[in-house]
Tab-separated table of C-alpha atoms in Angstrom:
chain	number	residue	atom	x	y	z
A	462	MET	CA	-147.739	56.490	22.596
A	463	ARG	CA	-144.604	56.649	24.752
A	464	SER	CA	-144.699	59.098	27.626
A	465	LYS	CA	-142.678	62.306	27.182
A	466	LYS	CA	-141.623	62.153	30.813
A	467	SER	CA	-137.922	61.401	31.219
A	468	PRO	CA	-137.290	58.031	32.903
A	469	PHE	CA	-134.330	59.679	34.664
A	470	LYS	CA	-136.283	62.488	36.288
A	471	GLY	CA	-135.473	62.839	39.978
A	472	ARG	CA	-132.226	60.880	39.784
A	473	GLN	CA	-129.166	62.347	41.470
A	474	PHE	CA	-126.879	61.279	38.624
A	475	THR	CA	-126.980	62.091	34.927
A	476	ALA	CA	-128.640	59.764	32.427
A	477	ALA	CA	-125.266	59.150	30.745
A	478	VAL	CA	-123.714	57.854	33.987
A	479	ILE	CA	-126.735	55.678	34.766
A	480	LEU	CA	-126.815	54.096	31.308
A	481	TRP	CA	-123.054	53.509	31.413
A	482	ALA	CA	-123.408	51.639	34.720
A	483	VAL	CA	-126.437	49.655	33.550
A	484	ARG	CA	-124.770	48.560	30.316
A	485	TRP	CA	-121.573	47.440	32.030
A	486	TYR	CA	-123.310	45.515	34.778
A	487	LEU	CA	-125.548	43.667	32.309
A	488	GLN	CA	-122.726	42.824	29.899
A	489	PHE	CA	-119.924	41.670	32.180
A	490	PRO	CA	-119.645	39.245	35.139
A	491	ILE	CA	-119.224	41.798	37.927
A	492	SER	CA	-120.926	42.407	41.271
A	493	TYR	CA	-122.562	45.643	42.364
A	494	ARG	CA	-119.587	46.311	44.634
A	495	ASP	CA	-117.204	45.755	41.706
A	496	LEU	CA	-119.156	48.297	39.679
A	497	GLU	CA	-119.145	50.723	42.624
A	498	ARG	CA	-115.321	50.577	42.627
A	499	MET	CA	-115.132	50.993	38.848
A	500	LEU	CA	-117.254	54.129	39.009
A	501	ALA	CA	-115.229	55.469	41.937
A	502	ASP	CA	-112.088	54.998	39.827
A	503	ARG	CA	-113.690	57.373	37.314
A	504	GLY	CA	-114.586	59.937	39.941
A	505	VAL	CA	-118.233	58.934	40.376
A	506	ALA	CA	-119.168	58.104	43.969
A	507	VAL	CA	-122.291	55.915	43.944
A	508	ASP	CA	-123.306	53.259	46.464
A	509	HIS	CA	-123.831	49.649	45.344
A	510	THR	CA	-127.425	49.750	46.637
A	511	THR	CA	-128.133	52.643	44.259
A	512	LEU	CA	-126.658	50.597	41.409
A	513	TYR	CA	-129.017	47.753	42.311
A	514	ARG	CA	-131.981	50.135	42.082
A	515	TRP	CA	-130.804	51.364	38.678
A	516	ILE	CA	-130.676	47.813	37.322
A	517	GLN	CA	-134.150	47.061	38.640
A	518	ALA	CA	-135.536	50.229	37.066
A	519	TYR	CA	-133.761	50.285	33.711
A	520	ALA	CA	-133.051	46.659	32.741
A	521	PRO	CA	-136.729	45.884	31.964
A	522	GLU	CA	-137.167	49.345	30.412
A	523	LEU	CA	-134.223	48.680	28.110
A	524	ASP	CA	-135.717	45.317	27.173
A	525	LYS	CA	-139.025	46.964	26.251
A	526	ARG	CA	-137.467	49.769	24.194
A	527	LEU	CA	-134.985	47.633	22.314
A	528	ARG	CA	-137.182	44.717	21.190
A	529	PRO	CA	-138.857	46.591	18.296
A	530	HIS	CA	-135.407	47.036	16.718
A	531	LEU	CA	-134.434	43.340	16.642
A	532	ARG	CA	-133.796	41.444	13.431
A	533	MET	CA	-136.131	38.557	12.619
A	534	THR	CA	-135.039	35.153	13.891
A	535	THR	CA	-135.383	31.939	11.877
A	536	GLY	CA	-138.010	29.210	12.187
A	537	SER	CA	-135.560	26.647	13.613
A	538	TRP	CA	-135.943	26.904	17.398
A	539	ARG	CA	-133.606	25.297	19.952
A	540	VAL	CA	-135.393	25.271	23.314
A	541	ASP	CA	-133.982	24.307	26.703
A	542	GLU	CA	-134.103	25.213	30.395
A	543	THR	CA	-131.360	26.001	32.857
A	544	TYR	CA	-131.398	26.446	36.625
A	545	VAL	CA	-131.278	29.776	38.454
A	546	LYS	CA	-131.154	30.093	42.244
A	547	VAL	CA	-133.702	32.535	43.655
A	548	LYS	CA	-133.859	33.081	47.417
A	549	GLY	CA	-132.153	29.749	48.024
A	550	ARG	CA	-134.466	27.786	45.694
A	551	TRP	CA	-133.816	26.567	42.170
A	552	MET	CA	-136.044	28.107	39.507
A	553	TYR	CA	-136.191	27.322	35.804
A	554	LEU	CA	-135.075	29.691	33.089
A	555	TYR	CA	-136.613	28.691	29.753
A	556	ARG	CA	-134.554	29.929	26.820
A	557	ALA	CA	-134.641	29.546	23.039
A	558	VAL	CA	-132.224	30.458	20.268
A	559	ASP	CA	-132.450	29.909	16.529
A	560	ALA	CA	-130.041	27.893	14.366
A	561	ARG	CA	-127.678	30.911	14.185
A	562	GLY	CA	-127.565	31.260	17.977
A	563	HIS	CA	-129.723	34.393	18.013
A	564	THR	CA	-131.904	34.716	21.081
A	565	ILE	CA	-135.609	34.129	20.486
A	566	ASP	CA	-136.979	34.602	23.992
A	567	PHE	CA	-136.671	33.596	27.652
A	568	LEU	CA	-138.969	32.990	30.619
A	569	LEU	CA	-138.276	32.508	34.320
A	570	SER	CA	-140.625	29.967	35.895
A	571	ALA	CA	-141.034	28.432	39.344
A	572	LYS	CA	-142.086	25.131	37.733
A	573	ARG	CA	-140.836	22.869	34.961
A	574	ASP	CA	-143.987	21.369	33.501
A	575	ALA	CA	-146.223	21.423	30.419
A	576	ALA	CA	-147.981	24.612	31.525
A	577	ALA	CA	-144.668	26.470	31.875
A	578	ALA	CA	-143.397	25.135	28.524
A	579	ARG	CA	-146.612	26.226	26.812
A	580	ARG	CA	-146.463	29.676	28.404
A	581	PHE	CA	-142.888	30.097	27.218
A	582	VAL	CA	-143.624	29.122	23.598
A	583	ARG	CA	-146.750	31.283	23.579
A	584	ASN	CA	-144.828	34.327	24.842
A	585	ALA	CA	-142.070	33.737	22.275
A	586	LEU	CA	-144.587	33.653	19.437
A	587	ARG	CA	-145.912	37.067	20.489
A	588	GLN	CA	-142.554	38.789	19.973
A	589	GLN	CA	-142.150	41.028	16.938
A	590	HIS	CA	-138.841	39.421	15.915
A	591	THR	CA	-140.052	35.793	15.861
A	592	VAL	CA	-141.860	33.613	13.339
A	593	ASN	CA	-143.966	30.486	13.785
A	594	PRO	CA	-141.347	27.736	14.001
A	595	CYS	CA	-140.904	24.969	11.428
A	596	THR	CA	-138.954	22.879	13.954
A	597	LEU	CA	-138.613	22.936	17.720
A	598	THR	CA	-135.607	21.032	19.016
A	599	VAL	CA	-135.850	20.135	22.712
A	600	ASP	CA	-134.375	17.673	25.201
A	601	LYS	CA	-136.110	14.595	26.622
A	602	ASN	CA	-138.322	16.637	28.959
A	603	ALA	CA	-141.740	14.964	28.709
A	604	ALA	CA	-143.511	18.300	29.164
A	605	TYR	CA	-142.724	19.492	25.635
A	606	PRO	CA	-144.689	16.932	23.569
A	607	SER	CA	-147.755	17.561	25.721
A	608	ALA	CA	-147.431	21.343	25.466
A	609	ILE	CA	-146.777	21.373	21.716
A	610	MET	CA	-149.629	18.974	20.989
A	611	ALA	CA	-152.051	21.149	22.985
A	612	MET	CA	-150.891	24.321	21.195
A	613	LYS	CA	-151.360	22.740	17.779
A	614	LYS	CA	-154.816	21.547	18.745
A	615	ASP	CA	-155.797	25.049	19.890
A	616	GLY	CA	-154.362	26.692	16.761
A	617	GLU	CA	-151.627	28.564	18.664
A	618	LEU	CA	-148.856	26.782	16.776
A	619	TRP	CA	-148.465	25.821	13.111
A	620	ARG	CA	-149.805	22.266	12.864
A	621	PHE	CA	-146.906	21.126	10.646
A	622	ALA	CA	-144.245	22.327	13.107
A	623	LYS	CA	-141.908	19.426	13.857
A	624	LEU	CA	-140.866	18.573	17.411
A	625	ARG	CA	-137.401	16.990	17.684
A	626	GLN	CA	-136.231	15.536	20.996
A	627	VAL	CA	-132.540	15.252	20.088
A	628	LYS	CA	-130.208	16.399	22.842
A	629	TYR	CA	-127.013	16.882	20.804
A	630	LEU	CA	-128.784	19.274	18.422
A	631	ASN	CA	-129.412	21.541	21.395
A	632	ASN	CA	-125.722	22.134	22.110
A	633	ILE	CA	-126.062	25.644	20.713
A	634	VAL	CA	-128.560	26.746	23.371
A	635	GLU	CA	-126.818	24.803	26.158
A	636	GLN	CA	-123.584	26.641	25.375
A	637	ASP	CA	-125.503	29.919	25.441
A	638	HIS	CA	-126.663	29.083	28.985
A	639	ARG	CA	-123.053	29.421	30.150
A	640	ARG	CA	-123.065	33.144	29.437
A	641	ILE	CA	-126.079	33.644	31.709
A	642	LYS	CA	-124.498	31.537	34.453
A	643	ARG	CA	-121.280	33.547	34.172
A	644	LEU	CA	-123.174	36.824	34.614
A	645	ILE	CA	-125.267	35.590	37.537
A	646	ARG	CA	-122.403	34.032	39.518
A	647	PRO	CA	-120.826	37.251	40.957
A	648	GLY	CA	-124.187	38.247	42.465
A	649	LEU	CA	-124.440	34.974	44.443
A	650	GLY	CA	-128.056	34.389	43.454
A	651	PHE	CA	-131.184	36.530	43.523
A	652	LYS	CA	-133.174	37.609	46.566
A	653	SER	CA	-136.616	37.461	44.912
A	654	PHE	CA	-138.360	36.208	41.785
A	655	HIS	CA	-139.163	39.804	40.807
A	656	THR	CA	-135.497	40.837	41.075
A	657	ALA	CA	-134.347	37.819	39.072
A	658	ARG	CA	-136.866	38.391	36.279
A	659	ARG	CA	-135.925	42.049	35.850
A	660	THR	CA	-132.163	41.490	35.956
A	661	ILE	CA	-132.244	38.524	33.576
A	662	ALA	CA	-134.275	40.577	31.095
A	663	GLY	CA	-131.338	43.000	31.024
A	664	TYR	CA	-128.762	40.227	30.630
A	665	GLU	CA	-130.673	38.740	27.718
A	666	VAL	CA	-131.391	41.938	25.814
A	667	LEU	CA	-127.771	43.126	26.030
A	668	ALA	CA	-126.719	39.700	24.735
A	669	MET	CA	-129.012	40.245	21.748
A	670	VAL	CA	-127.180	43.502	21.075
A	671	ARG	CA	-123.771	41.828	21.300
A	672	LYS	CA	-124.903	39.030	18.978
A	673	GLY	CA	-125.726	41.587	16.290
A	674	GLN	CA	-129.497	41.122	16.509
A	675	VAL	CA	-130.160	44.866	16.362
A	676	ALA	CA	-130.512	45.896	12.733
A	677	ALA	CA	-128.996	49.352	13.272
A	678	ILE	CA	-125.646	48.276	14.779
A	679	PRO	CA	-123.088	45.522	14.116
A	680	ALA	CA	-122.120	42.913	16.690
A	681	ASN	CA	-119.380	43.858	19.179
A	682	ASP	CA	-119.332	47.520	18.122
A	683	MET	CA	-119.529	48.894	21.651
A	684	PRO	CA	-119.287	52.630	20.814
A	685	ASN	CA	-122.230	52.389	18.403
A	686	GLN	CA	-124.114	50.171	20.835
A	687	ALA	CA	-123.705	52.788	23.575
A	688	THR	CA	-124.909	55.530	21.229
A	689	PHE	CA	-127.894	53.490	20.096
A	690	ILE	CA	-128.975	52.556	23.636
A	691	ALA	CA	-128.691	56.199	24.721
A	692	SER	CA	-130.875	57.202	21.766
A	693	LEU	CA	-133.596	54.777	22.909
A	694	PHE	CA	-133.894	56.890	26.078
A	695	GLY	CA	-133.548	60.213	24.255
A	696	VAL	CA	-130.087	60.795	25.707
A	697	ALA	CA	-127.011	62.140	23.913
A	698	ALA	CA	-124.186	59.613	24.281
C-alpha cells in the first residue's frame, strides 16, 4: 500500500511548482541553469542545484507511479543500445520499442555483454505493460544470440520467440535514441551512474506520456498530461 505521507513534505516550494519544473526539464533539451532562468521569468526564484535535487527525487518516483497506467505494448520488440557518458566514461543504455515506436523498457549498464543483454530483457518482461515477445529484432551484437538462447533454455523467454539480427529493421529504435541524446546534451554528461539512471528514468517515462502510451490521456495533450501527473502525486493541477 502506498504511503500516505506527501512526497513534497518539507520542501520550500509548492508541489505544483516542483512538478512543473520536473516535467519541463524531463521533456525539453534544457540545462538546470536554463530552467532556473525560466522559473525566474515567472517570479519563482530557485537555484539550479535545487532543481537538480528535485529531478533526482521525483524522476524515479514519477516512473514508478506512472508505469501501472501504461497501455500494453506489442510482441514485436526492436532492441538496441546507445552510448551515454557518465563521469567521463561511456556507458551503455539498452532500449527497446515495439513496432509502433512505443517504449518497452530501458536499462543503463556499465558493460555491453550477454549478461547485460539478458538482464535488460528479463527486466523488460517483468513490466506490467509488456508481453512475451514473438520477435526480437537486434543488431549484429554477438551478445544477443547467447543471451536469448540462455533465456529460452531456462524458461524465461517463450521458446518460439524469433531473434532477427537485421540492422535496417531497427531504424525505429535508433531514431528514438536521438531524442534521448538531445535531452542529455545540454547537461554535458552525468556525474555518476546513480544520477544518470534516475534522470534517464524521467526522460523515458515522460516520452511514454508524449507517445500516447498512457491510457487515460492522448499524445501531445500537455494540459491533460500535467493534470494526470499531478493526480499521481495527489496534487491539484
